[in-house]
XYZ file of C-alpha atoms in Angstrom:
458
model
C 27.333 3.616 3.103
C 25.286 1.074 1.167
C 26.473 -1.673 -1.121
C 25.462 -0.186 -4.465
C 24.622 -2.932 -6.931
C 27.189 -2.820 -9.711
C 29.939 -1.310 -7.542
C 33.209 -3.111 -6.853
C 32.317 -3.437 -3.148
C 29.066 -5.175 -4.080
C 30.844 -7.790 -6.191
C 33.416 -8.378 -3.458
C 30.473 -8.981 -1.134
C 28.851 -11.394 -3.617
C 32.144 -13.243 -4.069
C 32.512 -13.630 -0.291
C 28.939 -14.925 0.034
C 29.531 -17.332 -2.870
C 32.647 -18.901 -1.364
C 31.203 -19.143 2.152
C 27.894 -20.586 0.903
C 29.450 -23.394 -1.132
C 32.165 -24.144 1.450
C 29.638 -24.790 4.217
C 28.333 -28.295 5.005
C 25.311 -29.562 3.074
C 22.928 -29.123 6.001
C 19.977 -26.814 5.263
C 20.564 -24.932 8.507
C 24.006 -23.755 7.388
C 22.850 -22.774 3.892
C 19.905 -20.710 5.083
C 21.932 -19.118 7.865
C 24.562 -17.998 5.361
C 21.938 -16.415 3.107
C 20.186 -14.738 6.047
C 23.419 -13.261 7.390
C 24.265 -11.994 3.890
C 20.803 -10.427 3.584
C 21.068 -8.573 6.880
C 24.662 -7.488 6.317
C 23.531 -6.031 2.979
C 20.703 -4.158 4.751
C 22.977 -2.984 7.585
C 25.219 -1.228 5.079
C 22.304 1.139 4.392
C 21.440 1.612 8.070
C 21.718 -0.494 11.209
C 18.062 0.021 12.073
C 17.124 -2.076 9.009
C 18.519 -5.103 10.864
C 15.774 -4.525 13.451
C 12.984 -3.268 11.186
C 13.072 -5.937 8.461
C 13.280 -8.970 10.803
C 10.463 -7.540 12.946
C 8.148 -7.020 9.961
C 9.150 -10.359 8.454
C 8.378 -12.168 11.697
C 4.905 -10.622 11.786
C 4.266 -11.837 8.219
C 5.608 -15.272 9.119
C 3.199 -15.494 12.071
C 0.354 -14.299 9.849
C 1.325 -17.074 7.425
C 1.190 -19.670 10.188
C -2.274 -18.422 11.111
C -3.457 -18.543 7.500
C -2.197 -22.121 7.130
C -4.264 -23.192 10.134
C -7.306 -20.886 10.167
C -10.514 -22.083 8.546
C -12.948 -19.290 9.345
C -13.129 -16.626 6.642
C -13.429 -13.795 9.156
C -10.205 -14.801 10.879
C -8.377 -15.266 7.573
C -9.449 -11.813 6.388
C -8.317 -10.289 9.687
C -4.921 -11.973 9.453
C -4.228 -10.969 5.867
C -5.471 -7.470 6.722
C -2.723 -7.166 9.346
C -0.107 -8.076 6.732
C -1.510 -5.658 4.143
C -1.737 -2.736 6.571
C 1.770 -3.299 7.924
C 3.384 -3.631 4.506
C 1.512 -0.685 2.997
C 2.571 1.429 5.981
C 6.156 0.281 5.479
C 5.994 1.035 1.759
C 4.563 4.522 2.288
C 6.944 5.277 5.138
C 10.063 4.165 3.284
C 9.080 6.083 0.141
C 7.344 9.171 1.470
C 8.540 9.780 5.025
C 9.458 13.362 4.148
C 6.022 14.088 2.712
C 4.250 12.476 5.693
C 6.104 14.006 8.659
C 8.370 16.642 7.094
C 11.377 16.828 4.737
C 13.876 16.699 7.615
C 12.926 13.015 8.132
C 13.873 11.888 4.603
C 17.190 10.504 5.849
C 15.445 7.764 7.851
C 14.971 5.443 4.869
C 18.075 5.578 2.618
C 16.986 2.144 1.348
C 13.475 2.075 -0.096
C 11.506 -1.018 0.824
C 8.993 -1.134 -2.031
C 10.306 -4.348 -3.529
C 10.601 -5.959 -0.107
C 6.951 -5.178 0.658
C 5.749 -6.413 -2.744
C 7.674 -9.631 -2.224
C 6.425 -10.062 1.355
C 2.811 -9.602 0.268
C 3.085 -12.387 -2.304
C 3.483 -14.824 0.585
C 0.551 -13.800 2.774
C -1.786 -13.107 -0.155
C -0.943 -16.449 -1.781
C -1.637 -18.238 1.496
C -4.890 -16.322 1.931
C -6.003 -17.367 -1.562
C -4.630 -20.881 -1.029
C -2.437 -20.479 -4.120
C 0.786 -21.646 -2.460
C 2.150 -23.709 0.403
C 3.605 -21.988 3.441
C 6.507 -22.943 5.692
C 6.811 -23.681 9.399
C 10.468 -22.601 9.390
C 11.108 -19.023 10.463
C 14.681 -19.292 9.187
C 13.517 -20.355 5.718
C 11.004 -17.513 5.534
C 13.416 -14.820 6.761
C 16.070 -15.971 4.295
C 13.688 -15.866 1.341
C 11.692 -12.695 1.956
C 14.772 -10.453 2.296
C 16.947 -12.168 -0.338
C 19.569 -9.511 -1.049
C 19.776 -9.650 -4.897
C 16.067 -8.738 -5.141
C 15.890 -6.220 -2.307
C 16.716 -2.996 -4.147
C 14.802 -3.351 -7.417
C 13.518 -6.878 -7.824
C 12.693 -8.838 -9.840
C 9.720 -9.402 -7.534
C 9.783 -13.107 -6.759
C 7.092 -15.111 -4.989
C 8.427 -15.941 -1.536
C 6.984 -19.452 -1.697
C 9.077 -20.092 -4.826
C 12.248 -18.804 -3.146
C 11.590 -20.986 -0.080
C 11.173 -24.019 -2.318
C 14.418 -23.333 -4.183
C 16.393 -22.664 -1.011
C 15.221 -25.957 0.452
C 17.129 -27.816 -2.277
C 20.850 -27.543 -2.768
C 21.742 -28.262 -6.364
C 25.469 -28.454 -7.120
C 26.671 -25.475 -9.148
C 28.439 -26.842 -12.206
C 30.707 -24.930 -14.578
C 27.991 -24.401 -17.186
C 25.519 -22.948 -14.696
C 28.253 -20.744 -13.272
C 29.106 -19.598 -16.783
C 25.499 -18.575 -17.407
C 25.519 -16.590 -14.168
C 28.757 -14.795 -15.062
C 27.383 -14.022 -18.542
C 24.327 -12.368 -16.993
C 26.448 -10.296 -14.615
C 28.810 -9.177 -17.392
C 25.896 -8.361 -19.696
C 24.188 -6.352 -16.971
C 27.341 -4.318 -16.325
C 27.752 -3.577 -20.034
C 24.119 -2.517 -20.346
C 24.392 -0.216 -17.366
C 27.773 1.392 -17.942
C 28.426 1.264 -21.669
C 24.904 2.273 -22.741
C 22.575 3.537 -19.990
C 25.003 5.766 -18.071
C 26.624 7.051 -21.238
C 23.264 8.086 -22.695
C 22.203 9.729 -19.440
C 25.329 11.806 -18.880
C 25.989 12.799 -22.480
C 22.584 14.232 -23.361
C 19.469 12.854 -21.637
C 19.946 14.413 -18.200
C 20.935 17.793 -19.609
C 17.972 17.938 -21.979
C 15.398 16.989 -19.342
C 16.921 19.405 -16.831
C 17.019 22.401 -19.196
C 15.022 21.571 -22.343
C 14.753 25.193 -23.503
C 18.484 25.274 -24.210
C 18.178 22.595 -26.901
C 16.638 22.350 -30.338
C 13.577 20.257 -31.122
C 15.573 17.531 -32.883
C 17.949 17.191 -29.921
C 15.076 17.017 -27.438
C 13.304 14.366 -29.516
C 16.521 12.363 -29.757
C 16.929 12.666 -25.971
C 13.427 11.232 -25.457
C 14.237 8.220 -27.626
C 17.592 7.903 -25.882
C 15.845 7.941 -22.506
C 13.712 4.986 -23.574
C 16.944 3.100 -24.228
C 18.611 4.395 -21.055
C 15.733 3.249 -18.854
C 15.546 -0.166 -20.494
C 19.275 -0.892 -20.383
C 19.595 0.495 -16.850
C 16.747 -1.556 -15.384
C 17.290 -4.713 -17.419
C 20.998 -4.422 -16.596
C 20.177 -4.401 -12.885
C 17.911 -7.413 -13.381
C 20.643 -9.321 -15.214
C 23.093 -8.654 -12.369
C 20.530 -9.692 -9.740
C 19.649 -12.873 -11.615
C 23.306 -13.709 -12.173
C 24.233 -13.207 -8.511
C 21.306 -15.352 -7.370
C 22.216 -18.023 -9.916
C 25.715 -18.230 -8.408
C 23.918 -19.450 -5.268
C 21.835 -21.941 -7.245
C 18.659 -19.819 -7.180
C 16.717 -18.854 -10.310
C 14.940 -15.486 -10.359
C 12.191 -14.780 -12.901
C 12.807 -13.088 -16.236
C 11.884 -9.397 -16.010
C 12.280 -8.150 -19.603
C 11.613 -9.801 -22.952
C 12.398 -7.337 -25.788
C 9.610 -4.945 -24.767
C 10.172 -2.412 -27.554
C 9.399 -5.116 -30.113
C 5.783 -5.281 -28.859
C 2.981 -4.748 -31.366
C 0.468 -3.362 -28.837
C 0.462 -2.069 -25.277
C -0.948 -5.280 -23.816
C 2.008 -7.152 -25.252
C 4.377 -4.433 -24.023
C 3.276 -4.975 -20.423
C 3.783 -8.715 -20.817
C 7.392 -7.940 -21.749
C 8.317 -4.874 -19.624
C 9.058 -5.195 -15.888
C 7.284 -8.535 -16.048
C 7.403 -9.295 -12.322
C 5.789 -5.936 -11.482
C 3.177 -6.305 -14.244
C 2.298 -9.770 -12.954
C 2.104 -8.441 -9.384
C -0.284 -5.654 -10.387
C -2.412 -8.128 -12.330
C -2.499 -10.902 -9.716
C -2.759 -8.891 -6.511
C -4.395 -5.597 -7.509
C -6.355 -5.869 -10.774
C -7.958 -9.223 -9.930
C -8.836 -7.918 -6.461
C -10.856 -4.981 -7.807
C -14.661 -5.422 -7.955
C -16.968 -5.535 -10.948
C -15.205 -8.068 -13.175
C -18.530 -9.475 -14.397
C -19.827 -6.133 -15.643
C -19.050 -4.812 -19.101
C -17.429 -1.528 -18.116
C -15.583 -2.252 -14.860
C -12.793 -4.481 -16.265
C -11.738 -1.569 -18.484
C -12.039 0.957 -15.668
C -10.084 -1.378 -13.394
C -7.218 -1.370 -15.905
C -7.079 2.417 -15.644
C -7.246 2.315 -11.829
C -4.504 -0.322 -11.667
C -2.139 1.606 -13.901
C -2.750 4.939 -12.170
C -1.943 3.299 -8.830
C 1.092 1.691 -10.451
C 2.177 5.127 -11.639
C 1.689 6.701 -8.230
C 3.801 3.965 -6.672
C 6.753 5.469 -8.539
C 6.002 8.813 -6.897
C 2.993 10.816 -5.731
C 3.252 13.431 -8.478
C 1.076 14.548 -11.361
C 3.632 13.324 -13.884
C 3.488 9.732 -12.630
C -0.303 9.932 -12.379
C -0.524 11.096 -16.003
C 1.897 8.351 -17.066
C -0.282 5.724 -15.366
C -3.484 7.248 -16.749
C -2.151 7.217 -20.313
C -1.057 3.591 -20.068
C -4.253 2.494 -18.326
C -6.462 4.240 -20.880
C -4.565 2.799 -23.840
C -4.614 -0.683 -22.284
C -8.390 -0.403 -21.916
C -8.751 0.797 -25.520
C -6.510 -2.015 -26.775
C -8.445 -4.631 -24.836
C -11.778 -3.289 -26.123
C -10.475 -3.242 -29.696
C -9.171 -6.799 -29.538
C -12.394 -8.021 -27.919
C -14.514 -6.318 -30.586
C -12.435 -7.575 -33.490
C -12.161 -11.063 -32.048
C -8.627 -11.315 -33.387
C -5.397 -12.680 -32.039
C -3.591 -10.359 -29.665
C -0.794 -9.604 -32.109
C -1.027 -8.867 -35.839
C 0.633 -11.147 -38.330
C 4.141 -10.638 -39.606
C 4.909 -8.205 -42.396
C 4.298 -4.501 -42.790
C 1.211 -4.498 -40.519
C 3.218 -5.990 -37.685
C 6.089 -3.555 -38.272
C 3.666 -0.623 -38.278
C 2.066 -1.844 -35.050
C 5.476 -2.168 -33.372
C 6.461 1.299 -34.558
C 3.218 2.867 -33.298
C 3.442 1.126 -29.917
C 7.017 2.302 -29.455
C 6.052 5.913 -30.286
C 3.298 5.838 -27.668
C 5.598 4.347 -25.034
C 8.267 6.991 -25.735
C 5.645 9.742 -25.501
C 4.588 8.519 -22.057
C 8.235 8.234 -20.915
C 8.353 12.052 -21.130
C 5.984 12.267 -18.156
C 7.769 9.433 -16.359
C 11.147 11.211 -16.597
C 10.078 14.854 -16.270
C 10.463 16.471 -12.871
C 7.123 18.274 -13.132
C 4.232 18.855 -15.502
C 5.737 22.172 -16.579
C 8.992 20.364 -17.368
C 7.050 17.814 -19.459
C 5.266 20.637 -21.304
C 8.622 22.291 -22.027
C 9.882 19.027 -23.523
C 6.801 18.693 -25.719
C 6.997 22.378 -26.672
C 10.585 22.069 -27.850
C 9.738 18.994 -29.921
C 6.767 20.809 -31.461
C 9.036 23.703 -32.456
C 10.485 21.433 -35.166
C 13.827 23.201 -34.847
C 16.748 21.226 -36.225
C 20.409 20.973 -35.368
C 22.376 18.314 -33.498
C 25.338 20.364 -32.251
C 25.193 18.770 -28.781
C 25.171 15.169 -30.017
C 28.623 13.616 -29.667
C 30.050 10.549 -31.349
C 30.050 8.357 -28.193
C 26.401 9.204 -27.608
C 25.489 8.359 -31.210
C 27.360 5.046 -30.978
C 25.580 4.149 -27.726
C 22.183 4.903 -29.303
C 23.039 2.834 -32.377
C 24.337 -0.072 -30.288
C 21.306 -0.017 -27.983
C 18.824 0.115 -30.853
C 20.647 -2.624 -32.774
C 20.238 -5.138 -29.942
C 16.481 -5.279 -30.575
C 17.108 -6.588 -34.086
C 19.386 -9.455 -33.026
C 17.443 -12.734 -33.394
C 16.544 -14.226 -30.043
C 18.063 -17.587 -30.950
C 21.408 -15.862 -31.528
C 21.458 -14.373 -28.033
C 20.396 -17.704 -26.497
C 23.113 -19.537 -28.394
C 25.698 -16.966 -27.246
C 24.848 -17.614 -23.598
C 25.137 -21.374 -23.991
C 28.392 -21.209 -25.916
C 29.931 -18.916 -23.324
C 28.665 -21.116 -20.480
C 30.225 -24.208 -22.049
C 33.675 -22.595 -22.340
C 36.522 -23.406 -19.898
C 36.955 -21.254 -16.814
C 39.927 -19.355 -18.274
C 37.693 -18.155 -21.139
C 35.204 -16.876 -18.567
C 38.018 -15.068 -16.756
C 39.341 -13.538 -19.980
C 35.842 -12.393 -20.959
C 35.314 -10.737 -17.583
C 38.670 -8.987 -17.927
C 37.594 -7.735 -21.367
C 34.335 -6.457 -19.882
C 36.279 -4.617 -17.165
C 38.484 -2.992 -19.821
C 35.424 -2.012 -21.856
C 33.777 -0.465 -18.840
C 36.915 1.493 -18.086
C 36.913 2.915 -21.629
C 33.197 3.560 -22.078
C 32.258 4.110 -18.462
C 31.252 7.535 -17.228
C 32.791 9.190 -14.194
C 31.536 7.799 -10.881
C 28.952 5.101 -10.199
C 25.467 6.283 -11.160
C 22.741 4.636 -9.116
C 20.335 2.318 -10.908
C 17.171 4.228 -11.823
C 14.779 1.832 -10.087
C 16.832 1.654 -6.882
C 15.117 4.922 -5.840
C 11.671 3.362 -6.171
């Protein structure tokens, strides 16, 4: 059985890693060895064969990196990076679509998807190929960084060269930094359990599974609630991952920045799943041909987003989701280029209208992202179009979760930043009391069982 992020067993594991890591001598060998053993123990809990598969693939990428650091001929460099790309793409497809490739009875082989591992691994070899980063001659350093356990299930996708650099330095973990880490973990748990899971189990899942049993108003509310569920679920995971890494003195990149406050789709993708957006931009969009022509940059946006959609699953719904986002991104870029204006409108009613319109479009596309099939998506849209009213299936806890989730987007950013710093500066017993309060809150608001994080299946 795996160590599900957010479960009690996962936090016991993190606590054990924390105490062992900081109790070891200062030598780099001990630090990296502790992280590597933690990484592979985490993988082994999903399947022992991961302890063979991941080190084998990582070693190949490490050797490719050594070759790229030394090779000067372009032909040889292209051949080396080609080996890394082919291996990682094969690993990505195999871990995500083994059942579709060789038959449904083989789905059990990959209980842990390796999408985020492959994205992270490719940052290293592609950066070295482009000469955008420095490599390492230490196999131990590379293995420790590329399979870093907080990022393995659902990111945030972190450049391996940055992780190697951070792991090479051991900065003492003071009380304030530890407080920030605990704040992130507590916040992530609250997001996941008190909002995301509650929304999913009290209406969203039932509506998307059987939309014809619900009125138009309830279905529309479920769509808006799903936008909140997905955000709080995924950003909650990211907060936990960042907090756990920070307990080891390692900073992971920010992955969400109030995305539903965006005034256009370009801004939305600079704020939503930032590490994935940056990966698509840096390693896919910029690699596509025709950037100097007038039409191809817009077409490349569509291609990039369709491929990004299909990464989530090879289905028509994900393809349509990617196509809608790619097309609107191209239209937005063309509009801004033609108008020659700043990327975001000024404050006031125009800005508010732009934010409102962008959010409506994003929620519309989430229907295809969440629906199990195109017919399911059409049923959702059909029920909304019926304009039937009635909210008999909307309970008080669900309404409170929606209100709480929506209200967080109106809290000034400086308030949330100040809250983190004030909490971090408090004595340890305040941290302990706050964590106990979070545990009590989760017990009251939490749903039955531990629902998996949405993006852990990608």
